[in-house]
Amino acid sequence: MRIALNARILQAPRTGIGQYLIELIAALRNDPQIELELFHGWGWSQQVPQAALPGYSGWTALAKRIPGAYQMRRALDQQRFDRGARQRHVDLYHEPSLWPLDFAGPMLMTLHDLTHVHYPQTQPRDRLAEIERRIGPALERAQCILTDSQFVADEISRHYGVSAARLQVAPLGYAPRFHPRQPEQLRGRLAAFGLEPGGYLLCVGTLEPRKNLTQALRAHALLPQPLRARFPLLIAGMAGWRSDCFAAELQAALASGHVRLLGYQSDQVLAELLAGARMLLFPSLYEGFGLPVLEAMASGVPVLLSPQSALPEVAGPAGLYLEAG
């Protein structure tokens, strides 16, 4: 069977959906009965991009200023996809994100969450309009809709009226790089950050309001000064939409010396940072799964998280829950 995967999202810095796609590609390639074709928007390949496309953030900023930019790019993508799918005799198309391209054959899609419904501000206006226009018809024509959690499957049923028979819950796994490590295995990496194993708290995720970073900052600030000095709070993730809304609190926390902003980190560095943390703080307001929670637990690190959305499905009784404020 020849399967086409829309891999355009791999042009961006890899967050949750990008990691999902990387692991899915690796798993499908282990099946000798599957031939995998990757569509990257500008063309087709059987190779996975090794890094984000240079200039991707520039395109995102430009698209916000050009009316119809997403529709124009979508039309070009559709032309290239149609031509390549015919040439490659694709049997099945899998869309791992929100809005599948048109395809004459069978199509399945993965819908990770309904962030566009609950937090429409996360999307540029043109892109949100395109999502809202296309997602309903896409859900109607998909033979199967994969979700990462039962929580999201139930949301899709309620919001879009999709029958349970067409929804398949496929919980995520974690990559082999996430595992417990001995302190001596971590000291070299952590020394570059001026850290010791077990000597810091960690937040992981894009800096945006639904990740509820403000609560983590305020909770850490309530610790006695000696504890804040002994266990600084590290934040690993790139800036997202409206990250300016907590800029004042973040700047004050950074100035205290007890909070550090690490920015986006590579896969291997993030795995080692997780394994060396005393605890992962994950107070997110909304998640379709919450992959960092699973990755931290696989690394032998306790997780303090909110009992919101799909997070209790991931952590179960092993999580340390605190109501999001």
C-alpha positions as a Markdown table, in Angstrom:
| # | Residue | x | y | z |
|---|---|---|---|---|
| 1 | Met | 0.0 | 0.0 | 0.0 |
| 2 | Arg | 1.3 | 3.4 | -0.9 |
| 3 | Ile | 0.4 | 6.1 | 1.7 |
| 4 | Ala | 0.8 | 9.8 | 1.3 |
| 5 | Leu | 1.4 | 11.9 | 4.4 |
| 6 | Asn | 1.1 | 15.6 | 4.5 |
| 7 | Ala | 4.5 | 16.6 | 6.1 |
| 8 | Arg | 4.3 | 20.3 | 5.6 |
| 9 | Ile | 4.2 | 20.9 | 9.3 |
| 10 | Leu | 7.8 | 19.6 | 9.5 |
| 11 | Gln | 8.9 | 22.9 | 7.9 |
| 12 | Ala | 8.2 | 24.6 | 11.2 |
| 13 | Pro | 10.1 | 24.1 | 14.5 |
| 14 | Arg | 8.9 | 20.8 | 15.9 |
| 15 | Thr | 6.4 | 21.0 | 18.7 |
| 16 | Gly | 3.8 | 18.4 | 19.6 |
| 17 | Ile | 2.3 | 17.6 | 16.2 |
| 18 | Gly | 5.7 | 17.7 | 14.5 |
| 19 | Gln | 7.0 | 15.1 | 17.0 |
| 20 | Tyr | 3.9 | 13.0 | 16.4 |
| 21 | Leu | 4.5 | 13.0 | 12.7 |
| 22 | Ile | 8.2 | 12.1 | 13.0 |
| 23 | Glu | 7.4 | 9.1 | 15.2 |
| 24 | Leu | 4.5 | 8.1 | 12.9 |
| 25 | Ile | 6.8 | 8.1 | 9.9 |
| 26 | Ala | 9.4 | 6.0 | 11.7 |
| 27 | Ala | 6.8 | 3.5 | 12.7 |
| 28 | Leu | 5.2 | 3.2 | 9.3 |
| 29 | Arg | 8.6 | 2.7 | 7.7 |
| 30 | Asn | 9.0 | -0.5 | 9.8 |
| 31 | Asp | 6.1 | -2.1 | 7.9 |
| 32 | Pro | 7.4 | -3.7 | 4.7 |
| 33 | Gln | 3.9 | -3.6 | 3.2 |
| 34 | Ile | 3.8 | 0.2 | 3.3 |
| 35 | Glu | 5.4 | 2.6 | 0.8 |
| 36 | Leu | 5.5 | 6.1 | 2.3 |
| 37 | Glu | 5.4 | 9.3 | 0.2 |
| 38 | Leu | 5.8 | 12.6 | 2.0 |
| 39 | Phe | 4.3 | 15.8 | 0.7 |
| 40 | His | 6.1 | 19.0 | 1.8 |
| 41 | Gly | 3.9 | 21.6 | 0.1 |
| 42 | Trp | 6.7 | 22.6 | -2.4 |
| 43 | Gly | 7.1 | 19.0 | -3.6 |
| 44 | Trp | 7.3 | 15.3 | -2.7 |
| 45 | Ser | 10.1 | 13.3 | -1.0 |
| 46 | Gln | 10.7 | 10.2 | 0.9 |
| 47 | Gln | 13.2 | 12.0 | 3.2 |
| 48 | Val | 12.3 | 13.7 | 6.5 |
| 49 | Pro | 13.5 | 17.3 | 6.8 |
| 50 | Gln | 16.3 | 17.4 | 9.4 |
| 51 | Ala | 15.4 | 20.9 | 10.6 |
| 52 | Ala | 12.8 | 23.6 | 10.3 |
| 53 | Leu | 12.7 | 25.4 | 6.9 |
| 54 | Pro | 14.8 | 28.6 | 7.0 |
| 55 | Gly | 12.5 | 31.6 | 6.8 |
| 56 | Tyr | 9.4 | 29.7 | 8.1 |
| 57 | Ser | 8.8 | 32.3 | 10.8 |
| 58 | Gly | 9.2 | 35.0 | 8.2 |
| 59 | Trp | 6.5 | 33.4 | 6.1 |
| 60 | Thr | 4.2 | 33.3 | 9.1 |
| 61 | Ala | 4.7 | 37.0 | 9.8 |
| 62 | Leu | 4.2 | 37.8 | 6.1 |
| 63 | Ala | 1.0 | 35.8 | 5.9 |
| 64 | Lys | -0.6 | 37.9 | 8.6 |
| 65 | Arg | -0.1 | 41.0 | 6.4 |
| 66 | Ile | -1.2 | 39.7 | 3.0 |
| 67 | Pro | -4.9 | 39.1 | 2.6 |
| 68 | Gly | -5.7 | 35.7 | 1.2 |
| 69 | Ala | -2.1 | 34.4 | 1.7 |
| 70 | Tyr | -3.3 | 31.1 | 3.2 |
| 71 | Gln | -5.8 | 30.5 | 0.5 |
| 72 | Met | -3.2 | 31.2 | -2.2 |
| 73 | Arg | -0.7 | 28.8 | -0.7 |
| 74 | Arg | -3.5 | 26.2 | -0.2 |
| 75 | Ala | -4.4 | 26.4 | -3.9 |
| 76 | Leu | -0.7 | 25.9 | -4.9 |
| 77 | Asp | -0.4 | 23.0 | -2.5 |
| 78 | Gln | -3.5 | 21.4 | -3.9 |
| 79 | Gln | -2.1 | 21.6 | -7.5 |
| 80 | Arg | 1.2 | 20.0 | -6.5 |
| 81 | Phe | -0.5 | 17.4 | -4.3 |
| 82 | Asp | -2.9 | 16.3 | -7.1 |
| 83 | Arg | 0.0 | 16.0 | -9.6 |
| 84 | Gly | 2.2 | 14.0 | -7.2 |
| 85 | Ala | -0.5 | 11.8 | -5.9 |
| 86 | Arg | -1.4 | 10.7 | -9.5 |
| 87 | Gln | 2.2 | 10.2 | -10.5 |
| 88 | Arg | 2.9 | 8.1 | -7.4 |
| 89 | His | -0.4 | 6.1 | -7.5 |
| 90 | Val | -1.3 | 6.9 | -3.9 |
| 91 | Asp | -3.7 | 4.5 | -2.3 |
| 92 | Leu | -4.4 | 6.3 | 1.0 |
| 93 | Tyr | -3.9 | 9.8 | 2.2 |
| 94 | His | -3.2 | 10.7 | 5.9 |
| 95 | Glu | -3.5 | 14.3 | 7.1 |
| 96 | Pro | -1.9 | 14.6 | 10.5 |
| 97 | Ser | -3.3 | 18.1 | 11.2 |
| 98 | Leu | -6.4 | 20.3 | 10.8 |
| 99 | Trp | -7.3 | 20.7 | 7.2 |
| 100 | Pro | -6.8 | 17.8 | 4.7 |
| 101 | Leu | -6.2 | 18.5 | 1.0 |
| 102 | Asp | -8.7 | 17.2 | -1.5 |
| 103 | Phe | -8.1 | 13.6 | -2.5 |
| 104 | Ala | -10.2 | 11.3 | -4.7 |
| 105 | Gly | -9.3 | 8.1 | -2.7 |
| 106 | Pro | -9.7 | 7.1 | 0.9 |
| 107 | Met | -8.5 | 9.7 | 3.5 |
| 108 | Leu | -7.9 | 9.6 | 7.2 |
| 109 | Met | -7.0 | 12.5 | 9.4 |
| 110 | Thr | -5.7 | 13.0 | 12.9 |
| 111 | Leu | -7.4 | 15.7 | 14.9 |
| 112 | His | -5.3 | 16.4 | 17.9 |
| 113 | Asp | -7.4 | 19.0 | 19.7 |
| 114 | Leu | -10.0 | 21.7 | 19.2 |
| 115 | Thr | -7.8 | 24.6 | 20.1 |
| 116 | His | -9.2 | 26.5 | 17.1 |
| 117 | Val | -12.6 | 26.3 | 18.8 |
| 118 | His | -11.7 | 27.1 | 22.4 |
| 119 | Tyr | -8.8 | 29.5 | 21.6 |
| 120 | Pro | -9.5 | 31.0 | 18.2 |
| 121 | Gln | -7.0 | 33.8 | 19.0 |
| 122 | Thr | -4.2 | 31.3 | 18.5 |
| 123 | Gln | -4.7 | 31.5 | 14.8 |
| 124 | Pro | -4.2 | 34.4 | 12.3 |
| 125 | Arg | -7.6 | 35.6 | 11.2 |
| 126 | Asp | -7.2 | 34.3 | 7.6 |
| 127 | Arg | -6.0 | 30.9 | 8.7 |
| 128 | Leu | -8.8 | 30.6 | 11.2 |
| 129 | Ala | -11.3 | 31.4 | 8.5 |
| 130 | Glu | -9.8 | 28.8 | 6.2 |
| 131 | Ile | -9.9 | 26.1 | 9.0 |
| 132 | Glu | -13.5 | 26.9 | 9.9 |
| 133 | Arg | -14.4 | 26.7 | 6.2 |
| 134 | Arg | -12.7 | 23.4 | 5.6 |
| 135 | Ile | -12.7 | 21.3 | 8.7 |
| 136 | Gly | -16.4 | 20.4 | 8.6 |
| 137 | Pro | -16.4 | 19.0 | 5.1 |
| 138 | Ala | -13.1 | 17.3 | 5.9 |
| 139 | Leu | -14.5 | 15.5 | 8.9 |
| 140 | Glu | -17.5 | 14.4 | 6.7 |
| 141 | Arg | -15.3 | 12.8 | 4.0 |
| 142 | Ala | -12.7 | 11.2 | 6.2 |
| 143 | Gln | -13.1 | 7.4 | 6.4 |
| 144 | Cys | -11.5 | 7.5 | 9.9 |
| 145 | Ile | -10.6 | 10.3 | 12.3 |
| 146 | Leu | -7.8 | 9.5 | 14.8 |
| 147 | Thr | -7.6 | 11.3 | 18.1 |
| 148 | Asp | -4.9 | 11.2 | 20.8 |
| 149 | Ser | -7.4 | 11.0 | 23.7 |
| 150 | Gln | -11.0 | 10.0 | 24.5 |
| 151 | Phe | -11.5 | 13.6 | 25.7 |
| 152 | Val | -10.9 | 14.9 | 22.2 |
| 153 | Ala | -13.0 | 12.2 | 20.6 |
| 154 | Asp | -15.9 | 13.2 | 22.8 |
| 155 | Glu | -15.4 | 16.9 | 21.9 |
| 156 | Ile | -15.5 | 16.1 | 18.2 |
| 157 | Ser | -18.7 | 14.2 | 18.6 |
| 158 | Arg | -20.3 | 17.0 | 20.5 |
| 159 | His | -19.1 | 19.9 | 18.5 |
| 160 | Tyr | -19.2 | 18.4 | 14.9 |
| 161 | Gly | -21.7 | 15.6 | 15.3 |
| 162 | Val | -19.3 | 12.9 | 14.2 |
| 163 | Ser | -20.4 | 9.4 | 15.1 |
| 164 | Ala | -18.3 | 7.4 | 17.5 |
| 165 | Ala | -18.0 | 4.7 | 14.9 |
| 166 | Arg | -15.7 | 7.0 | 12.7 |
| 167 | Leu | -13.5 | 8.0 | 15.6 |
| 168 | Gln | -10.5 | 6.0 | 16.7 |
| 169 | Val | -8.6 | 6.9 | 19.9 |
| 170 | Ala | -4.9 | 6.2 | 19.5 |
| 171 | Pro | -3.0 | 7.5 | 22.6 |
| 172 | Leu | 0.5 | 8.7 | 21.9 |
| 173 | Gly | 3.7 | 7.0 | 23.0 |
| 174 | Tyr | 7.1 | 8.5 | 23.8 |
| 175 | Ala | 10.4 | 8.3 | 22.0 |
| 176 | Pro | 13.2 | 6.1 | 23.3 |
| 177 | Arg | 15.3 | 9.1 | 24.2 |
| 178 | Phe | 13.0 | 9.7 | 27.2 |
| 179 | His | 14.1 | 7.4 | 29.9 |
| 180 | Pro | 15.6 | 7.7 | 33.5 |
| 181 | Arg | 19.2 | 8.7 | 33.6 |
| 182 | Gln | 21.8 | 8.5 | 36.4 |
| 183 | Pro | 23.2 | 11.9 | 37.6 |
| 184 | Glu | 26.6 | 11.2 | 36.2 |
| 185 | Gln | 25.0 | 10.8 | 32.7 |
| 186 | Leu | 23.6 | 14.3 | 32.9 |
| 187 | Arg | 26.3 | 16.4 | 34.5 |
| 188 | Gly | 28.1 | 17.2 | 31.3 |
| 189 | Arg | 24.9 | 18.5 | 29.5 |
| 190 | Leu | 23.5 | 20.3 | 32.5 |
| 191 | Ala | 26.8 | 22.0 | 33.3 |
| 192 | Ala | 26.5 | 23.9 | 30.1 |
| 193 | Phe | 23.4 | 25.5 | 31.7 |
| 194 | Gly | 25.0 | 25.9 | 35.1 |
| 195 | Leu | 22.7 | 23.2 | 36.5 |
| 196 | Glu | 22.9 | 20.1 | 38.7 |
| 197 | Pro | 20.8 | 17.0 | 38.3 |
| 198 | Gly | 17.6 | 17.3 | 40.4 |
| 199 | Gly | 18.4 | 21.0 | 41.1 |
| 200 | Tyr | 15.7 | 22.7 | 39.1 |
| 201 | Leu | 12.0 | 22.7 | 38.2 |
| 202 | Leu | 11.0 | 22.7 | 34.5 |
| 203 | Cys | 8.2 | 24.0 | 32.3 |
| 204 | Val | 8.0 | 22.7 | 28.7 |
| 205 | Gly | 5.8 | 24.2 | 26.0 |
| 206 | Thr | 5.2 | 27.1 | 23.6 |
| 207 | Leu | 4.8 | 30.4 | 25.5 |
| 208 | Glu | 1.1 | 31.1 | 25.0 |
| 209 | Pro | -1.8 | 31.8 | 27.4 |
| 210 | Arg | -3.4 | 28.4 | 27.3 |
| 211 | Lys | -0.2 | 26.9 | 28.7 |
| 212 | Asn | -0.9 | 29.0 | 31.8 |
| 213 | Leu | 2.7 | 29.9 | 32.4 |
| 214 | Thr | 1.6 | 32.8 | 34.7 |
| 215 | Gln | 0.4 | 30.3 | 37.3 |
| 216 | Ala | 3.8 | 28.5 | 37.3 |
| 217 | Leu | 5.6 | 31.8 | 37.8 |
| 218 | Arg | 3.3 | 32.9 | 40.6 |
| 219 | Ala | 3.5 | 29.5 | 42.4 |
| 220 | His | 7.3 | 29.5 | 42.2 |
| 221 | Ala | 7.4 | 33.1 | 43.5 |
| 222 | Leu | 5.5 | 31.9 | 46.6 |
| 223 | Leu | 8.3 | 29.5 | 47.6 |
| 224 | Pro | 10.7 | 30.7 | 50.3 |
| 225 | Gln | 13.7 | 32.5 | 48.9 |
| 226 | Pro | 16.1 | 29.7 | 49.8 |
| 227 | Leu | 14.0 | 27.1 | 48.0 |
| 228 | Arg | 13.7 | 29.4 | 44.9 |
| 229 | Ala | 17.4 | 29.8 | 44.9 |
| 230 | Arg | 18.0 | 26.0 | 45.3 |
| 231 | Phe | 15.4 | 25.0 | 42.7 |
| 232 | Pro | 15.2 | 27.7 | 40.0 |
| 233 | Leu | 12.3 | 27.4 | 37.4 |
| 234 | Leu | 13.4 | 26.8 | 33.8 |
| 235 | Ile | 11.1 | 27.4 | 30.9 |
| 236 | Ala | 11.9 | 25.6 | 27.7 |
| 237 | Gly | 9.8 | 26.6 | 24.6 |
| 238 | Met | 9.5 | 29.1 | 21.9 |
| 239 | Ala | 7.3 | 32.3 | 22.0 |
| 240 | Gly | 3.8 | 31.7 | 20.8 |
| 241 | Trp | 0.7 | 33.9 | 20.3 |
| 242 | Arg | 0.2 | 36.8 | 22.8 |
| 243 | Ser | 3.3 | 35.8 | 24.8 |
| 244 | Asp | 3.4 | 39.5 | 25.6 |
| 245 | Cys | 0.4 | 39.1 | 28.0 |
| 246 | Phe | 2.6 | 37.8 | 30.7 |
| 247 | Ala | 5.7 | 39.7 | 29.7 |
| 248 | Ala | 5.8 | 41.9 | 32.8 |
| 249 | Glu | 5.5 | 39.0 | 35.2 |
| 250 | Leu | 8.0 | 37.0 | 33.2 |
| 251 | Gln | 10.5 | 39.9 | 33.1 |
| 252 | Ala | 10.2 | 40.4 | 36.9 |
| 253 | Ala | 10.7 | 36.7 | 37.5 |
| 254 | Leu | 13.8 | 36.7 | 35.2 |
| 255 | Ala | 15.2 | 39.7 | 37.0 |
| 256 | Ser | 14.9 | 37.8 | 40.3 |
| 257 | Gly | 17.5 | 35.3 | 39.1 |
| 258 | His | 15.3 | 32.4 | 40.1 |
| 259 | Val | 13.6 | 31.9 | 36.7 |
| 260 | Arg | 15.4 | 31.2 | 33.5 |
| 261 | Leu | 14.1 | 31.3 | 29.9 |
| 262 | Leu | 15.9 | 28.6 | 27.8 |
| 263 | Gly | 14.0 | 29.1 | 24.5 |
| 264 | Tyr | 13.4 | 26.3 | 22.0 |
| 265 | Gln | 15.7 | 23.3 | 22.6 |
| 266 | Ser | 16.6 | 20.3 | 20.4 |
| 267 | Asp | 15.1 | 16.9 | 20.9 |
| 268 | Gln | 18.1 | 15.4 | 22.7 |
| 269 | Val | 18.8 | 18.4 | 24.9 |
| 270 | Leu | 15.1 | 18.5 | 26.0 |
| 271 | Ala | 15.2 | 14.8 | 26.8 |
| 272 | Glu | 18.2 | 15.4 | 29.1 |
| 273 | Leu | 16.7 | 18.5 | 30.7 |
| 274 | Leu | 13.6 | 16.5 | 31.5 |
| 275 | Ala | 15.5 | 13.6 | 32.9 |
| 276 | Gly | 17.5 | 16.0 | 35.2 |
| 277 | Ala | 14.5 | 18.0 | 36.5 |
| 278 | Arg | 13.3 | 17.7 | 40.1 |
| 279 | Met | 9.7 | 18.1 | 38.7 |
| 280 | Leu | 7.8 | 19.1 | 35.6 |
| 281 | Leu | 5.3 | 21.8 | 36.1 |
| 282 | Phe | 2.4 | 21.6 | 33.5 |
| 283 | Pro | -0.5 | 23.8 | 34.5 |
| 284 | Ser | -2.0 | 24.0 | 31.0 |
| 285 | Leu | -5.6 | 25.0 | 30.7 |
| 286 | Tyr | -6.3 | 22.9 | 27.6 |
| 287 | Glu | -4.5 | 19.9 | 25.9 |
| 288 | Gly | -5.6 | 17.3 | 23.5 |
| 289 | Phe | -3.0 | 15.0 | 25.1 |
| 290 | Gly | 0.0 | 16.7 | 26.8 |
| 291 | Leu | 3.0 | 14.9 | 25.4 |
| 292 | Pro | 5.5 | 16.5 | 27.8 |
| 293 | Val | 3.6 | 14.9 | 30.7 |
| 294 | Leu | 4.1 | 11.4 | 29.3 |
| 295 | Glu | 7.8 | 12.2 | 28.4 |
| 296 | Ala | 8.5 | 13.4 | 31.9 |
| 297 | Met | 7.0 | 10.3 | 33.5 |
| 298 | Ala | 8.9 | 8.0 | 31.1 |
| 299 | Ser | 12.0 | 9.9 | 32.3 |
| 300 | Gly | 11.2 | 9.1 | 36.0 |
| 301 | Val | 10.3 | 12.7 | 36.8 |
| 302 | Pro | 7.2 | 13.6 | 38.8 |
| 303 | Val | 4.6 | 16.0 | 37.2 |
| 304 | Leu | 2.6 | 18.7 | 38.8 |
| 305 | Leu | -0.3 | 19.4 | 36.4 |
| 306 | Ser | -3.8 | 20.7 | 36.1 |
| 307 | Pro | -6.8 | 18.2 | 36.0 |
| 308 | Gln | -8.0 | 19.9 | 32.8 |
| 309 | Ser | -9.0 | 18.5 | 29.4 |
| 310 | Ala | -7.1 | 15.3 | 28.4 |
| 311 | Leu | -4.4 | 15.6 | 31.0 |
| 312 | Pro | -5.9 | 13.1 | 33.6 |
| 313 | Glu | -6.0 | 10.5 | 30.8 |
| 314 | Val | -2.3 | 10.8 | 30.3 |
| 315 | Ala | -1.1 | 11.0 | 33.9 |
| 316 | Gly | -3.8 | 9.0 | 35.7 |
| 317 | Pro | -3.2 | 8.5 | 39.4 |
| 318 | Ala | 0.5 | 9.1 | 39.0 |
| 319 | Gly | 0.0 | 12.8 | 38.4 |
| 320 | Leu | 0.2 | 15.5 | 41.2 |
| 321 | Tyr | -2.9 | 17.6 | 40.4 |
| 322 | Leu | -3.4 | 21.3 | 41.2 |
| 323 | Glu | -6.4 | 23.3 | 40.0 |
| 324 | Ala | -5.5 | 25.7 | 37.3 |
| 325 | Gly | -6.0 | 29.3 | 38.4 |
